[in-house]
């Protein structure tokens, strides 16, 4: 007894010695998505060329603590994943020219007191982990214990910007991963739509959120961002992730969902469904305008076009449509001018973004290489115009209040134009009704 308390297990020498012995070798095979190591090697070569031999240090990161000794789920940093093809908590990769050294925490196995005492990393608590040699073989890089990492290495912001700009151009393996994420997401939409009756029966938005999240967890790492399930008056709220409302017949149901594949590439797709299977005339009117804006935006995605072109194409359609409904307090030209933007009252968010390992991919790129950039083959992006009429927005007629519609597709720029990866989901109101009816 110390201080009146019984000793901890780690404080009992006989127990610690006993725990060090009598263990066979567990399976320590690393989980690496096929093709990830080879893709990462090519990414490292691109970074070395861009940094002309300067050193870069990227950390996988650590799950933040939720409370006491409980952590949130770990998700490795995207730059780290892009450069290594692996997802090891606390690991750090150091690149000096074409040379990569990966520093990883060795497994907390027998012989290490953490084996049975550390609930976050001890193998008896969290399962067997690959050793340094296992990682070296799986990834084709030099691997050293984390303790050897010099404490004077720091991540630098310049490397983060360069990485964001390199990551904008996806290679074939990455595009395959994105396709996988989008295909699983489309299946997830079908799973959610099948559960609408249960949601209407009283289980509400959260049942649909849980349905998708379970699907995403079973067929990938999980949702690539908090799932948005907005029914009725919640549909106009851009990021309705509370998902605590009812799902009511006659209302709309906005679903903004993405599966993150095991490689960490994520989809980001939105459709807006009529809960009862048929759009009301007012809902259809709004959906039709968003669809027209969406089609105009899709047509503006092609190599040689500016990234901002599809945004302007969608806004032009939206501004004219709102003017036709008498909802603009100024002329269309004035609204579309930099000094106006009145139509944006109903659409304050952007109309799309790069997509990849992060849902809002490449966010640290410079303005010139993001908004002002000319699109080129290999870029992956979303197009997502919408109209959001809040229930308490007194500028819109009562029949439009509480209607929110977004249509979001995932695209890849090709040599000829663009591929819509999420084209299996219908765009138009009739198509959505038929898709729902077909189950
Ligand atoms: N779908 C989430 C977003 O793009 O913000
Ligand atoms: Mn999006």
Short mmCIF file of C-alpha atoms in Angstrom, two decimals, residues 1-438:
data_model
loop_
_atom_site.label_atom_id
_atom_site.label_comp_id
_atom_site.label_asym_id
_atom_site.label_seq_id
_atom_site.Cartn_x
_atom_site.Cartn_y
_atom_site.Cartn_z
CA UNK A 1 0.00 0.00 0.00
CA UNK A 2 1.30 3.48 -0.87
CA UNK A 3 -0.45 6.47 0.59
CA UNK A 4 -3.09 4.04 1.72
CA UNK A 5 -3.92 2.83 -1.79
CA UNK A 6 -3.15 -0.60 -3.26
CA UNK A 7 -0.20 -0.55 -5.71
CA UNK A 8 -0.86 -0.07 -9.40
CA UNK A 9 -0.07 -3.16 -11.50
CA UNK A 10 2.96 -1.38 -12.97
CA UNK A 11 4.28 -0.85 -9.46
CA UNK A 12 4.43 -4.58 -8.73
CA UNK A 13 7.82 -5.80 -10.03
CA UNK A 14 6.79 -9.45 -9.96
CA UNK A 15 3.68 -8.69 -12.00
CA UNK A 16 5.57 -6.56 -14.55
CA UNK A 17 8.17 -9.31 -14.97
CA UNK A 18 5.44 -11.91 -15.37
CA UNK A 19 3.67 -9.77 -17.99
CA UNK A 20 6.89 -9.57 -20.03
CA UNK A 21 6.94 -13.28 -20.67
CA UNK A 22 4.83 -15.91 -22.30
CA UNK A 23 3.62 -14.06 -25.38
CA UNK A 24 3.75 -15.31 -28.94
CA UNK A 25 3.90 -12.97 -31.93
CA UNK A 26 0.65 -11.31 -32.92
CA UNK A 27 -0.19 -10.41 -36.50
CA UNK A 28 1.53 -7.05 -37.05
CA UNK A 29 0.76 -6.68 -40.75
CA UNK A 30 0.28 -2.98 -41.54
CA UNK A 31 -3.00 -1.96 -43.14
CA UNK A 32 -2.04 -0.07 -46.28
CA UNK A 33 -4.55 0.47 -49.07
CA UNK A 34 -3.28 -1.25 -52.26
CA UNK A 35 -1.42 1.27 -54.40
CA UNK A 36 -1.12 3.85 -51.60
CA UNK A 37 2.63 3.31 -51.00
CA UNK A 38 3.45 3.63 -54.71
CA UNK A 39 1.27 6.75 -55.06
CA UNK A 40 2.94 8.28 -51.99
CA UNK A 41 6.41 7.65 -53.47
CA UNK A 42 5.39 9.58 -56.58
CA UNK A 43 3.96 12.37 -54.40
CA UNK A 44 7.25 12.63 -52.49
CA UNK A 45 9.14 12.96 -55.77
CA UNK A 46 6.83 15.81 -56.81
CA UNK A 47 7.31 17.57 -53.47
CA UNK A 48 11.10 17.18 -53.62
CA UNK A 49 11.10 18.79 -57.06
CA UNK A 50 8.87 21.65 -55.89
CA UNK A 51 10.96 22.31 -52.79
CA UNK A 52 14.25 21.95 -54.71
CA UNK A 53 15.90 19.88 -52.01
CA UNK A 54 14.68 21.86 -48.98
CA UNK A 55 13.63 19.84 -45.97
CA UNK A 56 9.95 19.24 -45.21
CA UNK A 57 8.49 17.84 -42.00
CA UNK A 58 4.92 16.56 -41.85
CA UNK A 59 3.22 15.08 -38.80
CA UNK A 60 0.36 12.59 -38.75
CA UNK A 61 -0.97 14.29 -35.62
CA UNK A 62 -2.67 12.95 -32.55
CA UNK A 63 -6.32 12.49 -31.64
CA UNK A 64 -7.45 15.35 -29.39
CA UNK A 65 -8.57 14.50 -25.89
CA UNK A 66 -12.32 14.49 -25.37
CA UNK A 67 -12.22 14.24 -21.60
CA UNK A 68 -9.86 12.78 -19.04
CA UNK A 69 -8.30 9.73 -20.66
CA UNK A 70 -10.77 9.53 -23.58
CA UNK A 71 -9.68 10.74 -27.02
CA UNK A 72 -11.69 11.53 -30.14
CA UNK A 73 -11.21 9.18 -33.09
CA UNK A 74 -7.83 9.60 -34.74
CA UNK A 75 -7.64 10.74 -38.35
CA UNK A 76 -4.16 11.23 -39.81
CA UNK A 77 -3.20 14.60 -41.30
CA UNK A 78 -3.93 14.71 -45.02
CA UNK A 79 -0.50 15.96 -46.12
CA UNK A 80 1.07 13.15 -44.12
CA UNK A 81 -1.22 10.57 -45.76
CA UNK A 82 -0.49 11.99 -49.21
CA UNK A 83 3.26 11.63 -48.65
CA UNK A 84 3.36 8.26 -46.90
CA UNK A 85 0.24 6.25 -47.76
CA UNK A 86 -0.21 5.37 -44.10
CA UNK A 87 -2.26 6.58 -41.17
CA UNK A 88 -0.12 6.11 -38.01
CA UNK A 89 -0.94 8.27 -35.00
CA UNK A 90 2.01 10.37 -33.73
CA UNK A 91 4.22 9.51 -36.72
CA UNK A 92 6.30 12.16 -38.49
CA UNK A 93 7.83 12.06 -41.95
CA UNK A 94 10.97 14.05 -42.72
CA UNK A 95 11.85 14.62 -46.37
CA UNK A 96 15.29 15.79 -47.40
CA UNK A 97 15.25 15.94 -51.15
CA UNK A 98 14.17 12.52 -52.40
CA UNK A 99 15.09 10.84 -49.06
CA UNK A 100 12.20 10.11 -46.74
CA UNK A 101 12.49 8.99 -43.13
CA UNK A 102 9.39 8.00 -41.27
CA UNK A 103 9.54 8.25 -37.48
CA UNK A 104 6.96 6.05 -35.78
CA UNK A 105 6.22 5.11 -32.20
CA UNK A 106 7.33 1.48 -31.76
CA UNK A 107 4.54 -0.89 -30.75
CA UNK A 108 3.91 -0.88 -27.00
CA UNK A 109 4.28 -4.65 -26.72
CA UNK A 110 5.67 -7.05 -24.08
CA UNK A 111 8.74 -5.58 -22.36
CA UNK A 112 7.33 -2.06 -22.55
CA UNK A 113 5.44 -1.08 -19.37
CA UNK A 114 2.90 0.69 -21.60
CA UNK A 115 1.94 -2.77 -22.94
CA UNK A 116 -0.54 -3.26 -20.14
CA UNK A 117 -0.69 0.20 -18.52
CA UNK A 118 -1.34 2.64 -21.37
CA UNK A 119 -4.98 2.62 -22.43
CA UNK A 120 -4.26 4.73 -25.53
CA UNK A 121 -1.28 2.88 -26.99
CA UNK A 122 -0.65 -0.33 -25.03
CA UNK A 123 -1.21 -3.37 -27.20
CA UNK A 124 -3.31 -5.11 -24.56
CA UNK A 125 -5.67 -2.14 -24.73
CA UNK A 126 -5.77 -1.25 -28.40
CA UNK A 127 -4.49 -4.28 -30.29
CA UNK A 128 -1.21 -5.22 -31.95
CA UNK A 129 0.61 -2.55 -33.97
CA UNK A 130 3.10 -3.00 -36.80
CA UNK A 131 6.80 -2.73 -35.98
CA UNK A 132 9.33 -0.48 -37.68
CA UNK A 133 10.44 -3.20 -40.12
CA UNK A 134 6.82 -4.01 -40.97
CA UNK A 135 6.20 -0.37 -41.92
CA UNK A 136 9.48 -0.11 -43.85
CA UNK A 137 8.56 -3.16 -45.93
CA UNK A 138 4.98 -2.04 -46.55
CA UNK A 139 5.83 1.56 -47.46
CA UNK A 140 9.29 1.34 -49.02
CA UNK A 141 10.75 4.08 -46.81
CA UNK A 142 13.37 4.26 -44.07
CA UNK A 143 11.62 3.93 -40.70
CA UNK A 144 13.13 4.98 -37.37
CA UNK A 145 11.73 5.09 -33.81
CA UNK A 146 10.01 8.35 -32.95
CA UNK A 147 12.43 8.90 -30.05
CA UNK A 148 15.21 9.51 -32.61
CA UNK A 149 13.40 12.46 -34.14
CA UNK A 150 15.30 15.60 -33.32
CA UNK A 151 13.15 18.01 -31.34
CA UNK A 152 14.24 20.99 -33.46
CA UNK A 153 12.24 19.94 -36.55
CA UNK A 154 9.06 21.91 -37.10
CA UNK A 155 6.41 21.86 -39.80
CA UNK A 156 6.61 24.91 -42.01
CA UNK A 157 3.78 26.92 -43.55
CA UNK A 158 5.52 27.26 -46.89
CA UNK A 159 5.57 23.48 -47.31
CA UNK A 160 1.86 23.42 -46.41
CA UNK A 161 1.09 25.88 -49.22
CA UNK A 162 3.22 23.98 -51.73
CA UNK A 163 1.54 20.72 -50.75
CA UNK A 164 -1.94 22.23 -51.15
CA UNK A 165 -1.04 23.30 -54.65
CA UNK A 166 0.51 19.94 -55.59
CA UNK A 167 -2.47 18.03 -54.17
CA UNK A 168 -4.80 19.87 -56.56
CA UNK A 169 -3.69 17.60 -59.39
CA UNK A 170 -4.81 14.07 -58.70
CA UNK A 171 -3.08 11.08 -60.28
CA UNK A 172 -4.92 8.03 -61.61
CA UNK A 173 -4.69 6.15 -58.32
CA UNK A 174 -6.17 9.09 -56.42
CA UNK A 175 -8.97 9.45 -58.97
CA UNK A 176 -9.72 5.75 -58.50
CA UNK A 177 -10.00 6.35 -54.75
CA UNK A 178 -12.32 9.30 -55.31
CA UNK A 179 -14.51 7.22 -57.61
CA UNK A 180 -14.68 4.54 -54.93
CA UNK A 181 -15.70 7.13 -52.31
CA UNK A 182 -18.38 8.59 -54.58
CA UNK A 183 -19.77 5.17 -55.59
CA UNK A 184 -20.09 4.15 -51.94
CA UNK A 185 -21.72 7.50 -51.19
CA UNK A 186 -24.34 7.00 -53.90
CA UNK A 187 -25.13 3.60 -52.35
CA UNK A 188 -25.33 5.34 -48.98
CA UNK A 189 -27.92 7.76 -50.37
CA UNK A 190 -30.03 4.79 -51.45
CA UNK A 191 -29.71 3.27 -47.96
CA UNK A 192 -30.82 6.56 -46.38
CA UNK A 193 -33.77 7.09 -48.73
CA UNK A 194 -35.00 3.57 -47.91
CA UNK A 195 -35.13 4.62 -44.25
CA UNK A 196 -37.28 7.73 -44.83
CA UNK A 197 -40.47 5.91 -43.67
CA UNK A 198 -38.76 5.02 -40.36
CA UNK A 199 -37.62 8.63 -39.98
CA UNK A 200 -41.15 9.90 -40.63
CA UNK A 201 -42.44 7.34 -38.14
CA UNK A 202 -40.81 9.30 -35.37
CA UNK A 203 -37.10 8.63 -35.51
CA UNK A 204 -36.42 11.83 -37.45
CA UNK A 205 -33.29 13.31 -39.01
CA UNK A 206 -30.96 11.55 -36.62
CA UNK A 207 -32.06 8.12 -37.83
CA UNK A 208 -31.07 9.09 -41.37
CA UNK A 209 -27.77 10.59 -40.19
CA UNK A 210 -27.03 7.38 -38.29
CA UNK A 211 -27.99 5.27 -41.29
CA UNK A 212 -25.50 7.05 -43.52
CA UNK A 213 -22.76 7.18 -40.92
CA UNK A 214 -23.05 3.43 -40.32
CA UNK A 215 -22.88 2.86 -44.06
CA UNK A 216 -19.81 5.11 -44.34
CA UNK A 217 -18.13 3.34 -41.44
CA UNK A 218 -18.82 -0.09 -42.93
CA UNK A 219 -17.64 0.76 -46.45
CA UNK A 220 -14.90 3.29 -45.66
CA UNK A 221 -13.36 5.06 -42.70
CA UNK A 222 -16.61 6.87 -41.94
CA UNK A 223 -18.24 10.11 -43.09
CA UNK A 224 -15.68 12.51 -44.61
CA UNK A 225 -17.29 15.43 -42.74
CA UNK A 226 -20.25 15.74 -40.39
CA UNK A 227 -23.29 14.47 -42.30
CA UNK A 228 -25.93 17.10 -43.03
CA UNK A 229 -29.53 15.91 -42.81
CA UNK A 230 -31.91 18.85 -42.94
CA UNK A 231 -35.62 18.31 -43.15
CA UNK A 232 -38.28 20.99 -43.61
CA UNK A 233 -37.21 24.27 -41.99
CA UNK A 234 -33.70 22.88 -41.39
CA UNK A 235 -32.97 22.38 -45.11
CA UNK A 236 -31.98 26.06 -45.60
CA UNK A 237 -29.37 25.88 -42.82
CA UNK A 238 -26.14 25.32 -44.75
CA UNK A 239 -24.44 23.04 -42.24
CA UNK A 240 -27.35 21.48 -40.35
CA UNK A 241 -25.33 18.87 -38.46
CA UNK A 242 -27.43 18.91 -35.31
CA UNK A 243 -29.86 16.64 -37.14
CA UNK A 244 -32.28 16.62 -34.24
CA UNK A 245 -35.53 17.43 -36.02
CA UNK A 246 -38.45 15.40 -37.27
CA UNK A 247 -38.88 14.30 -40.86
CA UNK A 248 -42.32 15.40 -41.90
CA UNK A 249 -44.46 14.37 -44.90
CA UNK A 250 -44.79 17.14 -47.48
CA UNK A 251 -41.46 18.75 -46.53
CA UNK A 252 -38.08 18.64 -48.26
CA UNK A 253 -35.13 16.61 -47.04
CA UNK A 254 -31.64 17.92 -47.83
CA UNK A 255 -28.93 15.26 -47.61
CA UNK A 256 -25.28 16.36 -47.87
CA UNK A 257 -23.22 13.21 -47.41
CA UNK A 258 -19.80 11.78 -48.18
CA UNK A 259 -18.08 8.47 -47.52
CA UNK A 260 -14.38 8.77 -46.74
CA UNK A 261 -12.72 5.73 -48.34
CA UNK A 262 -10.11 3.74 -46.39
CA UNK A 263 -7.45 5.72 -48.27
CA UNK A 264 -8.95 8.92 -46.71
CA UNK A 265 -10.26 10.31 -50.03
CA UNK A 266 -13.78 11.61 -49.54
CA UNK A 267 -16.89 12.25 -51.58
CA UNK A 268 -19.20 15.25 -50.97
CA UNK A 269 -22.61 14.89 -52.60
CA UNK A 270 -25.93 16.64 -51.99
CA UNK A 271 -29.45 15.97 -53.18
CA UNK A 272 -32.74 17.38 -51.92
CA UNK A 273 -35.64 14.95 -51.83
CA UNK A 274 -39.38 15.42 -51.22
CA UNK A 275 -40.12 13.41 -48.07
CA UNK A 276 -43.44 12.14 -49.50
CA UNK A 277 -41.91 11.28 -52.88
CA UNK A 278 -43.50 14.21 -54.78
CA UNK A 279 -42.35 17.84 -54.91
CA UNK A 280 -44.99 20.49 -54.20
CA UNK A 281 -45.24 23.22 -56.89
CA UNK A 282 -43.26 25.70 -54.74
CA UNK A 283 -40.55 23.14 -53.93
CA UNK A 284 -40.32 22.17 -57.60
CA UNK A 285 -40.03 25.83 -58.63
CA UNK A 286 -37.02 26.30 -56.35
CA UNK A 287 -35.49 22.95 -57.31
CA UNK A 288 -35.84 23.76 -61.03
CA UNK A 289 -33.97 27.04 -60.63
CA UNK A 290 -31.17 25.42 -58.64
CA UNK A 291 -31.00 22.68 -61.28
CA UNK A 292 -30.62 25.29 -64.04
CA UNK A 293 -27.85 27.03 -62.06
CA UNK A 294 -26.22 23.64 -61.50
CA UNK A 295 -26.28 22.71 -65.18
CA UNK A 296 -24.82 26.12 -66.11
CA UNK A 297 -22.04 25.60 -63.56
CA UNK A 298 -21.30 22.05 -64.78
CA UNK A 299 -20.96 23.39 -68.33
CA UNK A 300 -18.30 25.85 -67.12
CA UNK A 301 -16.01 23.13 -65.76
CA UNK A 302 -13.41 22.30 -68.41
CA UNK A 303 -9.67 22.58 -68.93
CA UNK A 304 -8.71 26.16 -69.75
CA UNK A 305 -11.66 27.65 -67.83
CA UNK A 306 -10.98 29.61 -64.65
CA UNK A 307 -11.89 27.95 -61.34
CA UNK A 308 -14.17 30.91 -60.57
CA UNK A 309 -16.09 30.56 -63.87
CA UNK A 310 -18.56 27.96 -62.63
CA UNK A 311 -19.31 30.10 -59.59
CA UNK A 312 -20.19 33.06 -61.84
CA UNK A 313 -22.17 30.84 -64.23
CA UNK A 314 -24.35 29.62 -61.37
CA UNK A 315 -24.77 33.08 -59.87
CA UNK A 316 -25.90 34.53 -63.20
CA UNK A 317 -28.72 31.98 -63.42
CA UNK A 318 -29.68 32.44 -59.78
CA UNK A 319 -29.77 36.24 -60.02
CA UNK A 320 -31.95 36.18 -63.14
CA UNK A 321 -34.27 33.59 -61.63
CA UNK A 322 -34.71 35.55 -58.41
CA UNK A 323 -35.32 38.72 -60.41
CA UNK A 324 -38.04 36.91 -62.40
CA UNK A 325 -39.70 36.04 -59.08
CA UNK A 326 -39.49 39.67 -57.96
CA UNK A 327 -37.06 38.85 -55.16
CA UNK A 328 -34.24 41.24 -56.08
CA UNK A 329 -34.47 44.79 -54.69
CA UNK A 330 -32.11 46.00 -57.45
CA UNK A 331 -31.51 45.21 -61.14
CA UNK A 332 -29.79 41.94 -62.08
CA UNK A 333 -26.71 43.88 -63.23
CA UNK A 334 -26.50 45.75 -59.95
CA UNK A 335 -26.95 42.54 -57.97
CA UNK A 336 -24.23 40.76 -59.96
CA UNK A 337 -21.81 43.68 -59.57
CA UNK A 338 -19.15 43.60 -56.85
CA UNK A 339 -20.99 46.40 -55.08
CA UNK A 340 -24.30 44.52 -54.92
CA UNK A 341 -24.56 40.74 -54.54
CA UNK A 342 -28.14 40.98 -53.25
CA UNK A 343 -28.96 37.51 -54.66
CA UNK A 344 -26.36 36.07 -52.27
CA UNK A 345 -28.79 36.67 -49.39
CA UNK A 346 -30.21 33.30 -50.41
CA UNK A 347 -26.85 31.68 -51.17
CA UNK A 348 -24.08 33.02 -48.95
CA UNK A 349 -21.72 30.06 -49.45
CA UNK A 350 -19.43 29.25 -52.34
CA UNK A 351 -20.61 27.17 -55.27
CA UNK A 352 -17.86 24.57 -55.07
CA UNK A 353 -14.42 23.62 -53.85
CA UNK A 354 -11.55 21.26 -54.50
CA UNK A 355 -12.12 17.71 -53.27
CA UNK A 356 -9.67 14.99 -52.29
CA UNK A 357 -8.19 13.85 -49.00
CA UNK A 358 -10.07 16.76 -47.42
CA UNK A 359 -13.62 17.68 -48.23
CA UNK A 360 -12.48 21.29 -48.66
CA UNK A 361 -9.25 20.19 -50.25
CA UNK A 362 -6.19 22.36 -50.85
CA UNK A 363 -7.57 25.14 -48.64
CA UNK A 364 -4.08 26.47 -47.91
CA UNK A 365 -3.28 27.17 -51.55
CA UNK A 366 -2.78 30.79 -52.55
CA UNK A 367 -5.64 32.77 -54.09
CA UNK A 368 -3.80 32.74 -57.45
CA UNK A 369 -3.58 28.97 -57.52
CA UNK A 370 -7.12 28.40 -56.22
CA UNK A 371 -9.86 30.88 -57.22
CA UNK A 372 -7.84 32.52 -59.99
CA UNK A 373 -6.38 29.29 -61.38
CA UNK A 374 -7.07 27.89 -64.80
CA UNK A 375 -8.57 24.41 -64.54
CA UNK A 376 -6.52 21.49 -65.80
CA UNK A 377 -7.00 17.71 -66.15
CA UNK A 378 -6.73 15.88 -62.83
CA UNK A 379 -8.41 18.56 -60.73
CA UNK A 380 -11.29 17.20 -58.64
CA UNK A 381 -13.97 19.53 -57.35
CA UNK A 382 -17.54 19.89 -56.25
CA UNK A 383 -20.22 22.04 -57.87
CA UNK A 384 -22.96 22.89 -55.39
CA UNK A 385 -25.33 25.75 -56.02
CA UNK A 386 -28.39 26.08 -53.82
CA UNK A 387 -31.14 28.40 -52.67
CA UNK A 388 -31.90 28.79 -49.00
CA UNK A 389 -35.10 30.53 -47.95
CA UNK A 390 -35.18 30.59 -44.17
CA UNK A 391 -38.55 30.24 -42.42
CA UNK A 392 -38.07 33.68 -40.82
CA UNK A 393 -36.87 35.52 -43.95
CA UNK A 394 -39.53 38.14 -44.47
CA UNK A 395 -38.22 39.12 -47.94
CA UNK A 396 -39.63 35.97 -49.53
CA UNK A 397 -43.30 35.08 -50.02
CA UNK A 398 -44.74 32.74 -47.38
CA UNK A 399 -44.96 29.79 -49.79
CA UNK A 400 -41.17 29.84 -50.30
CA UNK A 401 -40.23 30.27 -46.65
CA UNK A 402 -38.58 27.21 -45.17
CA UNK A 403 -37.51 25.79 -48.54
CA UNK A 404 -33.84 24.93 -48.94
CA UNK A 405 -32.42 23.15 -51.98
CA UNK A 406 -28.84 22.22 -52.82
CA UNK A 407 -27.55 20.04 -55.64
CA UNK A 408 -23.94 18.96 -55.32
CA UNK A 409 -21.90 16.79 -57.64
CA UNK A 410 -18.28 15.66 -57.62
CA UNK A 411 -16.32 16.21 -60.83
CA UNK A 412 -12.93 15.53 -62.33
CA UNK A 413 -11.54 17.80 -65.01
CA UNK A 414 -10.48 15.73 -68.06
CA UNK A 415 -8.68 16.56 -71.31
CA UNK A 416 -12.06 17.05 -73.02
CA UNK A 417 -14.19 18.59 -70.27
CA UNK A 418 -15.23 16.99 -67.02
CA UNK A 419 -16.49 13.66 -65.66
CA UNK A 420 -19.32 13.86 -63.15
CA UNK A 421 -18.46 11.08 -60.70
CA UNK A 422 -21.82 11.30 -58.92
CA UNK A 423 -23.92 11.18 -62.13
CA UNK A 424 -25.71 8.04 -60.91
CA UNK A 425 -27.93 10.33 -58.82
CA UNK A 426 -30.55 12.24 -60.85
CA UNK A 427 -30.33 16.03 -61.04
CA UNK A 428 -33.89 17.04 -61.82
CA UNK A 429 -37.08 16.89 -59.78
CA UNK A 430 -38.75 14.25 -62.00
CA UNK A 431 -35.64 12.10 -61.94
CA UNK A 432 -35.41 12.29 -58.15
CA UNK A 433 -39.06 11.30 -57.76
CA UNK A 434 -38.54 8.29 -60.03
CA UNK A 435 -35.30 7.32 -58.26
CA UNK A 436 -37.09 7.39 -54.90
CA UNK A 437 -40.01 5.35 -56.23
CA UNK A 438 -37.64 2.73 -57.68
#
